[in-house]
Coordinates of C-alpha atoms in Angstrom, one line a residue:
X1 CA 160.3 97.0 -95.6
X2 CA 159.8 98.5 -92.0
X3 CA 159.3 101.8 -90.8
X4 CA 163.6 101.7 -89.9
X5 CA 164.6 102.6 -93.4
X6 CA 163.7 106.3 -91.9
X7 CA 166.9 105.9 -89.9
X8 CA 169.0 105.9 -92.7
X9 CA 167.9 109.1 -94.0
X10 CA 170.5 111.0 -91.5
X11 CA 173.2 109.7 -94.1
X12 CA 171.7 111.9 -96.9
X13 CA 172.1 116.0 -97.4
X14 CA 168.6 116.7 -97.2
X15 CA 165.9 117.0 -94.0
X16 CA 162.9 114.9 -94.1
X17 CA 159.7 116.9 -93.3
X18 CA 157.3 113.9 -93.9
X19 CA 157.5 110.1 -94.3
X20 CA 154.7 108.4 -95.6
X21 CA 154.0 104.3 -96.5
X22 CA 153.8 103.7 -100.3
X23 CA 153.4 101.1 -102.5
X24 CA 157.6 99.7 -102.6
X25 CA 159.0 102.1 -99.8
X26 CA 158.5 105.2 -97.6
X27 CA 157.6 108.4 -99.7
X28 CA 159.9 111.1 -97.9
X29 CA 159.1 115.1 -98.3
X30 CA 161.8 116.7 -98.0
X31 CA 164.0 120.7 -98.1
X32 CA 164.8 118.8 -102.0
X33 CA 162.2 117.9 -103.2
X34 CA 160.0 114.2 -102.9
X35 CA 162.1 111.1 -102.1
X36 CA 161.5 107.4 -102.1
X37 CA 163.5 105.0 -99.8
X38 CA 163.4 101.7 -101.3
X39 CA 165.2 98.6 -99.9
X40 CA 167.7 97.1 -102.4
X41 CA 169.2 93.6 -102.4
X42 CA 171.3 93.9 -105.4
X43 CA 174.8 94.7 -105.8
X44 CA 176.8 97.9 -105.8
X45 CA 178.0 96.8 -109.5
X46 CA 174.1 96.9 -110.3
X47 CA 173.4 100.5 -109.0
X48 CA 176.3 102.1 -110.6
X49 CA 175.0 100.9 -113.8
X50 CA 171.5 101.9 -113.0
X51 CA 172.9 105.6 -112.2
X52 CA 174.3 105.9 -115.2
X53 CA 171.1 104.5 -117.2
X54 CA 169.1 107.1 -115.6
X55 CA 171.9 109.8 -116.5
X56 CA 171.9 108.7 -120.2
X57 CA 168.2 109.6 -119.8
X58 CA 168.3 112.9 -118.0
X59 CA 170.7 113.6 -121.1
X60 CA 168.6 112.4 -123.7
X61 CA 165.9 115.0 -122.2
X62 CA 164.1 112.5 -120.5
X63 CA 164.2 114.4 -117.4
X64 CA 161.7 112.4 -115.2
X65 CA 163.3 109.2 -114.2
X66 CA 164.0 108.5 -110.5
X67 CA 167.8 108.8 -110.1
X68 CA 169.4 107.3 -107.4
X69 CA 170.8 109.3 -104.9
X70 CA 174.5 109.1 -102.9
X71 CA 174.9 109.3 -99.1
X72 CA 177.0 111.7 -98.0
X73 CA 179.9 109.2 -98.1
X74 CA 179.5 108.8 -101.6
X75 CA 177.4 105.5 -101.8
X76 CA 175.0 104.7 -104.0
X77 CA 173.4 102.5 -101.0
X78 CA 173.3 102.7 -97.3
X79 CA 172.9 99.8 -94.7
X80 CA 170.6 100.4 -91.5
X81 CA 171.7 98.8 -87.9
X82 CA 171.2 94.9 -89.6
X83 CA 173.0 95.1 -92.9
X84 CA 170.1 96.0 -94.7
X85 CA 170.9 97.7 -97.7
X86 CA 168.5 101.4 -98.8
X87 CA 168.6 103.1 -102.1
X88 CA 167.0 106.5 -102.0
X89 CA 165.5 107.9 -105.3
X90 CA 163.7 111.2 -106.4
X91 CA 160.4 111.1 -106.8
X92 CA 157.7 112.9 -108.4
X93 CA 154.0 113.8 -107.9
X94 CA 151.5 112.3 -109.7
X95 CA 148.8 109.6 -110.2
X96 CA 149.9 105.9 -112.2
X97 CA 148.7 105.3 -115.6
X98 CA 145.3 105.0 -115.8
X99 CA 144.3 101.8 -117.8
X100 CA 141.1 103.3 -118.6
X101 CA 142.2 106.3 -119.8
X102 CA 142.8 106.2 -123.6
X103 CA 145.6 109.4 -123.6
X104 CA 147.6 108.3 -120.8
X105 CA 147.4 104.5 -122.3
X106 CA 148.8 106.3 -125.4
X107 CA 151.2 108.7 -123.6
X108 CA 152.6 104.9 -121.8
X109 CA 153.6 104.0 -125.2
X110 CA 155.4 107.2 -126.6
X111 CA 157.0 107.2 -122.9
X112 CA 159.0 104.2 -123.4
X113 CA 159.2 104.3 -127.0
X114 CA 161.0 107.7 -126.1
X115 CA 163.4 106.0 -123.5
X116 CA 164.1 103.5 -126.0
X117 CA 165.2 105.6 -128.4
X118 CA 167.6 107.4 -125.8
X119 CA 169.0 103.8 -125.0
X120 CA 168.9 102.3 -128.6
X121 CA 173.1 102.5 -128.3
X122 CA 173.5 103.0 -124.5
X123 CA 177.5 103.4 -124.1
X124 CA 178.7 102.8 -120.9
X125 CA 182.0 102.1 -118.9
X126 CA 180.7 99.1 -117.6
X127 CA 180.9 95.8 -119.8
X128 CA 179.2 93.4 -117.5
X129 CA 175.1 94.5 -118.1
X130 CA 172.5 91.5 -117.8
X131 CA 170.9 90.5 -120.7
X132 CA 167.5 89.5 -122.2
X133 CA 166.7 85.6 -122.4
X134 CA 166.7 83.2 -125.1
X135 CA 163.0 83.2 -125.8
X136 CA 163.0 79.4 -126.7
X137 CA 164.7 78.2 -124.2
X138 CA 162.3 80.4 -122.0
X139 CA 159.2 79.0 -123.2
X140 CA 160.6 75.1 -122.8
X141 CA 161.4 75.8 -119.2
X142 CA 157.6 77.5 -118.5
X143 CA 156.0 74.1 -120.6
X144 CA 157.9 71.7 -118.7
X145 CA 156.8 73.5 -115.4
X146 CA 153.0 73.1 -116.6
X147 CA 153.2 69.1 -117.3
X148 CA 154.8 68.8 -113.6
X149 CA 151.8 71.2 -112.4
X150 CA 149.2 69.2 -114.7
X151 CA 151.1 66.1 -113.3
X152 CA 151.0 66.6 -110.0
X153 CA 147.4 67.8 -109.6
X154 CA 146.0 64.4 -111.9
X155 CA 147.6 62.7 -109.3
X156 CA 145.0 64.0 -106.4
X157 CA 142.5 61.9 -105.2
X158 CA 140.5 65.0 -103.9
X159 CA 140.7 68.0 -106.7
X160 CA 139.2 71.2 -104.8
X161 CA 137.6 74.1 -107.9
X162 CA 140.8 75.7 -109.1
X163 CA 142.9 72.4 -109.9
X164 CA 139.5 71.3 -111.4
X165 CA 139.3 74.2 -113.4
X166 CA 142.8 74.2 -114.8
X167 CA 142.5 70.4 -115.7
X168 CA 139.4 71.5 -118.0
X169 CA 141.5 74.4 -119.5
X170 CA 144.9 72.6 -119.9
X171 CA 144.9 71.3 -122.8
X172 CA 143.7 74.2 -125.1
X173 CA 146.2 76.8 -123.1
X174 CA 148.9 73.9 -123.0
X175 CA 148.6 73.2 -127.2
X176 CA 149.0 77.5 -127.4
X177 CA 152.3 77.4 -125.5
X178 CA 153.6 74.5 -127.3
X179 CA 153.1 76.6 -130.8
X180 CA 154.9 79.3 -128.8
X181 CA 157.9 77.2 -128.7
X182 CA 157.8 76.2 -132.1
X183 CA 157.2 80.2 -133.4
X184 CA 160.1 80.8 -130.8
X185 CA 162.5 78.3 -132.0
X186 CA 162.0 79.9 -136.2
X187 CA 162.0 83.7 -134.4
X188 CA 164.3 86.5 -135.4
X189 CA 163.9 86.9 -131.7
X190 CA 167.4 85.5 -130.7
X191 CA 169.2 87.4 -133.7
X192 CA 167.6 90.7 -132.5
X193 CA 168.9 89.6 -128.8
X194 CA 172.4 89.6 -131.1
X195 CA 171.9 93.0 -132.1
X196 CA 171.2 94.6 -129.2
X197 CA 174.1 92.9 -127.3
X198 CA 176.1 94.7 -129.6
X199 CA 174.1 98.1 -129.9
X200 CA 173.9 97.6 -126.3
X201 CA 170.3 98.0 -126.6
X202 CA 168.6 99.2 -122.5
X203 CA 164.6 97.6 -121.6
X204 CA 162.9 98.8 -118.6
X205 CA 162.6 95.5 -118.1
X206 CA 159.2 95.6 -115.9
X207 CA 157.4 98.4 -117.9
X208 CA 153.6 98.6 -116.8
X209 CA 150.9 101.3 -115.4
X210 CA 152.1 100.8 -111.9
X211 CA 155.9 102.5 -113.1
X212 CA 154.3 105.5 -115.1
X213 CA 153.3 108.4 -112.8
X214 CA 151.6 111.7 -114.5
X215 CA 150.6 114.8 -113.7
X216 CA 150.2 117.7 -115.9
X217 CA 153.4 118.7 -116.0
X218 CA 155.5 115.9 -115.3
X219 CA 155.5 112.5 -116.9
X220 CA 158.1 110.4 -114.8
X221 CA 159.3 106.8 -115.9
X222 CA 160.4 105.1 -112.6
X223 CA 161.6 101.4 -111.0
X224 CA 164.3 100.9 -113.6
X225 CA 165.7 98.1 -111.2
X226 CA 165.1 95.7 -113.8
X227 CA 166.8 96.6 -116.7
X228 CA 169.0 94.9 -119.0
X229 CA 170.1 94.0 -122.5
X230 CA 167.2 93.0 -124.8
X231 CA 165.2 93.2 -127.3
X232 CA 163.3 96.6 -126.8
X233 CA 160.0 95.3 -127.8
X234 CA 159.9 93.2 -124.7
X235 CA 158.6 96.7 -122.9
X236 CA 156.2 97.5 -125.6
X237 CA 155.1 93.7 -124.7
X238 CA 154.7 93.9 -121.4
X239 CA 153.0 97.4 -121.2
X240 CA 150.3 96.3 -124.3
X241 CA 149.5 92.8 -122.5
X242 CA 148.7 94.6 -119.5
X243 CA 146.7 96.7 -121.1
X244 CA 145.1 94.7 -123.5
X245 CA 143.4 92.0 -120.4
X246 CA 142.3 95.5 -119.3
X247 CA 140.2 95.5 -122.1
X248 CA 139.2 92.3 -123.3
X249 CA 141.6 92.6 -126.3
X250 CA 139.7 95.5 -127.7
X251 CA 141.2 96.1 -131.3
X252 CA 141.0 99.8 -131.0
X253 CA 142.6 100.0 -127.9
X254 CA 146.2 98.1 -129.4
X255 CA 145.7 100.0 -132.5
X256 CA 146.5 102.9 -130.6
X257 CA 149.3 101.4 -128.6
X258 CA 151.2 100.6 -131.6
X259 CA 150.3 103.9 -133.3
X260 CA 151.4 105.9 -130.3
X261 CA 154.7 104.3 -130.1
X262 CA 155.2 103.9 -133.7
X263 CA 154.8 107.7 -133.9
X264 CA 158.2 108.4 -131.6
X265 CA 160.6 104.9 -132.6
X266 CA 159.2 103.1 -135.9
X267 CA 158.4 99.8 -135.1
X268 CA 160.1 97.2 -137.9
X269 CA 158.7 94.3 -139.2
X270 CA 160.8 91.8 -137.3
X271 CA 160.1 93.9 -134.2
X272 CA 156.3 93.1 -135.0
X273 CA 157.1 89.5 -135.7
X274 CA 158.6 89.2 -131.7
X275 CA 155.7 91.1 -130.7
X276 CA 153.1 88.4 -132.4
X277 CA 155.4 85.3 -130.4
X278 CA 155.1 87.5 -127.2
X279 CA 151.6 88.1 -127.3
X280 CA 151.1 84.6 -128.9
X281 CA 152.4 82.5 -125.1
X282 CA 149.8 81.9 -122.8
X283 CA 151.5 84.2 -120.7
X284 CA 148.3 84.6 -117.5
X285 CA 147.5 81.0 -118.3
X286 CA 151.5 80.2 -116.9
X287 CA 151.7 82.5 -114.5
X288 CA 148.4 81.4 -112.7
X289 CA 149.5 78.0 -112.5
X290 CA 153.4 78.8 -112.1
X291 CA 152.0 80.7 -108.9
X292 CA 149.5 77.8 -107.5
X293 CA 153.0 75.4 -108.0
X294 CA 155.4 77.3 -105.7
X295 CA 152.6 78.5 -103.4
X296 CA 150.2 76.2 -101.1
X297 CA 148.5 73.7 -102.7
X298 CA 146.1 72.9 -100.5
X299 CA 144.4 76.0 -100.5
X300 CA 144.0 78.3 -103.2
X301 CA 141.9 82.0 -103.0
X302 CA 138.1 82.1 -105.0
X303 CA 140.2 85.1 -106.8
X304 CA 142.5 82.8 -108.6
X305 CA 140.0 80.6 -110.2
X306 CA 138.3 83.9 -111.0
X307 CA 141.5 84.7 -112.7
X308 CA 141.5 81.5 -114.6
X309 CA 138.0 81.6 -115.7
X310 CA 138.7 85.4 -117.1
X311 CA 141.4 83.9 -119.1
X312 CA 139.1 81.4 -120.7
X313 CA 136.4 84.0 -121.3
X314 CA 139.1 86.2 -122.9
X315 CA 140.8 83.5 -124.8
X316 CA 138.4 83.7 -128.0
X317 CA 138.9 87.9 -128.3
X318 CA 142.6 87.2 -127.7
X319 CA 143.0 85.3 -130.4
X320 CA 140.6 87.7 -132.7
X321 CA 143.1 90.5 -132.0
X322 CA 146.0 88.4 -133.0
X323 CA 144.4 87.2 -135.8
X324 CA 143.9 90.9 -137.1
X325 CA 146.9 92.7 -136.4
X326 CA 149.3 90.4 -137.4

């Protein structure tokens, strides 16, 4: 997004004092407090759902989310000069998650353990709401991607270091996704999908560190753009995995992910069971080479086969942290 989302901000009942570059749009400081303009390429369905995910949150006493704001028309959305649509949000101060940082790691989980428990039985006016995957379907998709990928590169007469290094690796990350499949096909994964279609059960839907901002009076959940119907242990998922590479699978460290949302929404024994296939798919393995197949293949950075090498040196701890909690 350019610098011209600023000119929308004269559709919008507040003055901006300030306007500053952040990561996913222009921080604005404004006579109402802190602002985000975000560009939004969505639907207008989408955002009134949103706004009324974020309200069922306020309501629930999670006060900190970043609610989306009308124009002064009433729209949740405002086009500039070329049809570009703009949300605007409020913002908070603060500093992301640090990974590092055992309490806010901990405060992460209860954070979204919290919204979960908020949107457990969301109840809305709106009947169309995206939902979750089938997991095994999922995983089929991603393993047929990474024979094309292993395919295709076999098929080079001239192999530069990453393609070499991902031949080397294949097989042992390929044979891990492939059990995936299997675990996903004999899962209570798609009957918990069932239940939360009917409980209509909200994710986050693209919970990590980068979405948590804290300071030390505010704890704010924000970039709910992708949530849906699902399985609520997909956030819990996404968050630990994150965290966990972060630090080489340390046992203590998921201990007190699971103990810190545990604490606020009791995790259940099928909920673990998910959890295990979800940890289980070679999920960095996938994305590095999902990324080298719809990017150029004819040169790829020093930093991705740093990435692939990490996942090999982290594959053996991994699997020891699997091994032991579940």
């Amino acid at each position: 997004m350019n610098d011209r989302g600023v000119g929308i901000l004269t559709q919008y009942a507040f003055n901006a004092e300030k306007v500053t570059r952040v990561r996913g749009g222009l921080l604005c400081v404004t006579n109402q407090g802190l602002k985000l303009v975000k560009e939004f390429r969505g639907s207008e369905h989408r955002l009134e759902i949103l706004e009324e995910i974020m309200s069922a949150l306020r309501m629930g006493g999670m006060e900190q989310v970043d609610q989306i704001i009308r124009n002064e028309q009433g729209h949740l959305w405002t086009a500039d000069y070329d049809g570009v649509h703009y949300i605007v949000k409020d913002w908070y101060e603060g500093k992301e998650c640090d990974v590092k940082n055992s309490k806010d790691i901990a405060l992460g989980a209860q954070l979204i353990a919290n919204c979960h428990k908020i949107l457990s039985h969301f109840q809305t006016k709106e009947e169309k709401i995206e939902m979750g995957k089938n997991i095994a379907q999922d995983y089929e998709k991603r393993n047929k991607e990474l024979k094309r990928v292993r395919n295709f590169i076999r098929q080079k007469n001239h192999k530069n270091e990453f393609e070499l290094c991902l031949l080397q690796n294949f097989p042992e990350f390929y044979e891990k996704a492939e059990q995936a499949y299997e675990m996903a096909q004999n899962c209570v994964y798609q009957q918990l999908l069932e239940e939360a279609e009917i409980n209509r059960s909200i994710v986050h839907g693209s919970y990590q560190h980068h979405n948590i901002l804290l300071e030390r009076k505010v704890a704010a959940v924000t970039n709910w753009e992708h949530c849906r119907i699902d399985v609520q242990i997909y956030d819990l998922y996404q968050f630990m995995r994150k965290i966990m590479e972060k630090h080489n699978w340390e046992m203590t460290v998921g201990n007190r992910i699971l103990e810190s949302y545990d604490k606020v929404k009791t995790i259940s024994s099928k909920e673990m069971e998910v959890l295990k296939l979800l940890l289980s798919y070679p999920e960095k393995f996938w994305k590095i080479a999902n990324h080298y197949n719809n990017n150029n293949k004819a040169w790829m950075p020093v930093k991705n086969v740093e990435k692939l090498n990490m996942v090999r040196k982290q594959y053996t701890e991994k699997e020891k942290f699997l091994q032991d909690i579940f």
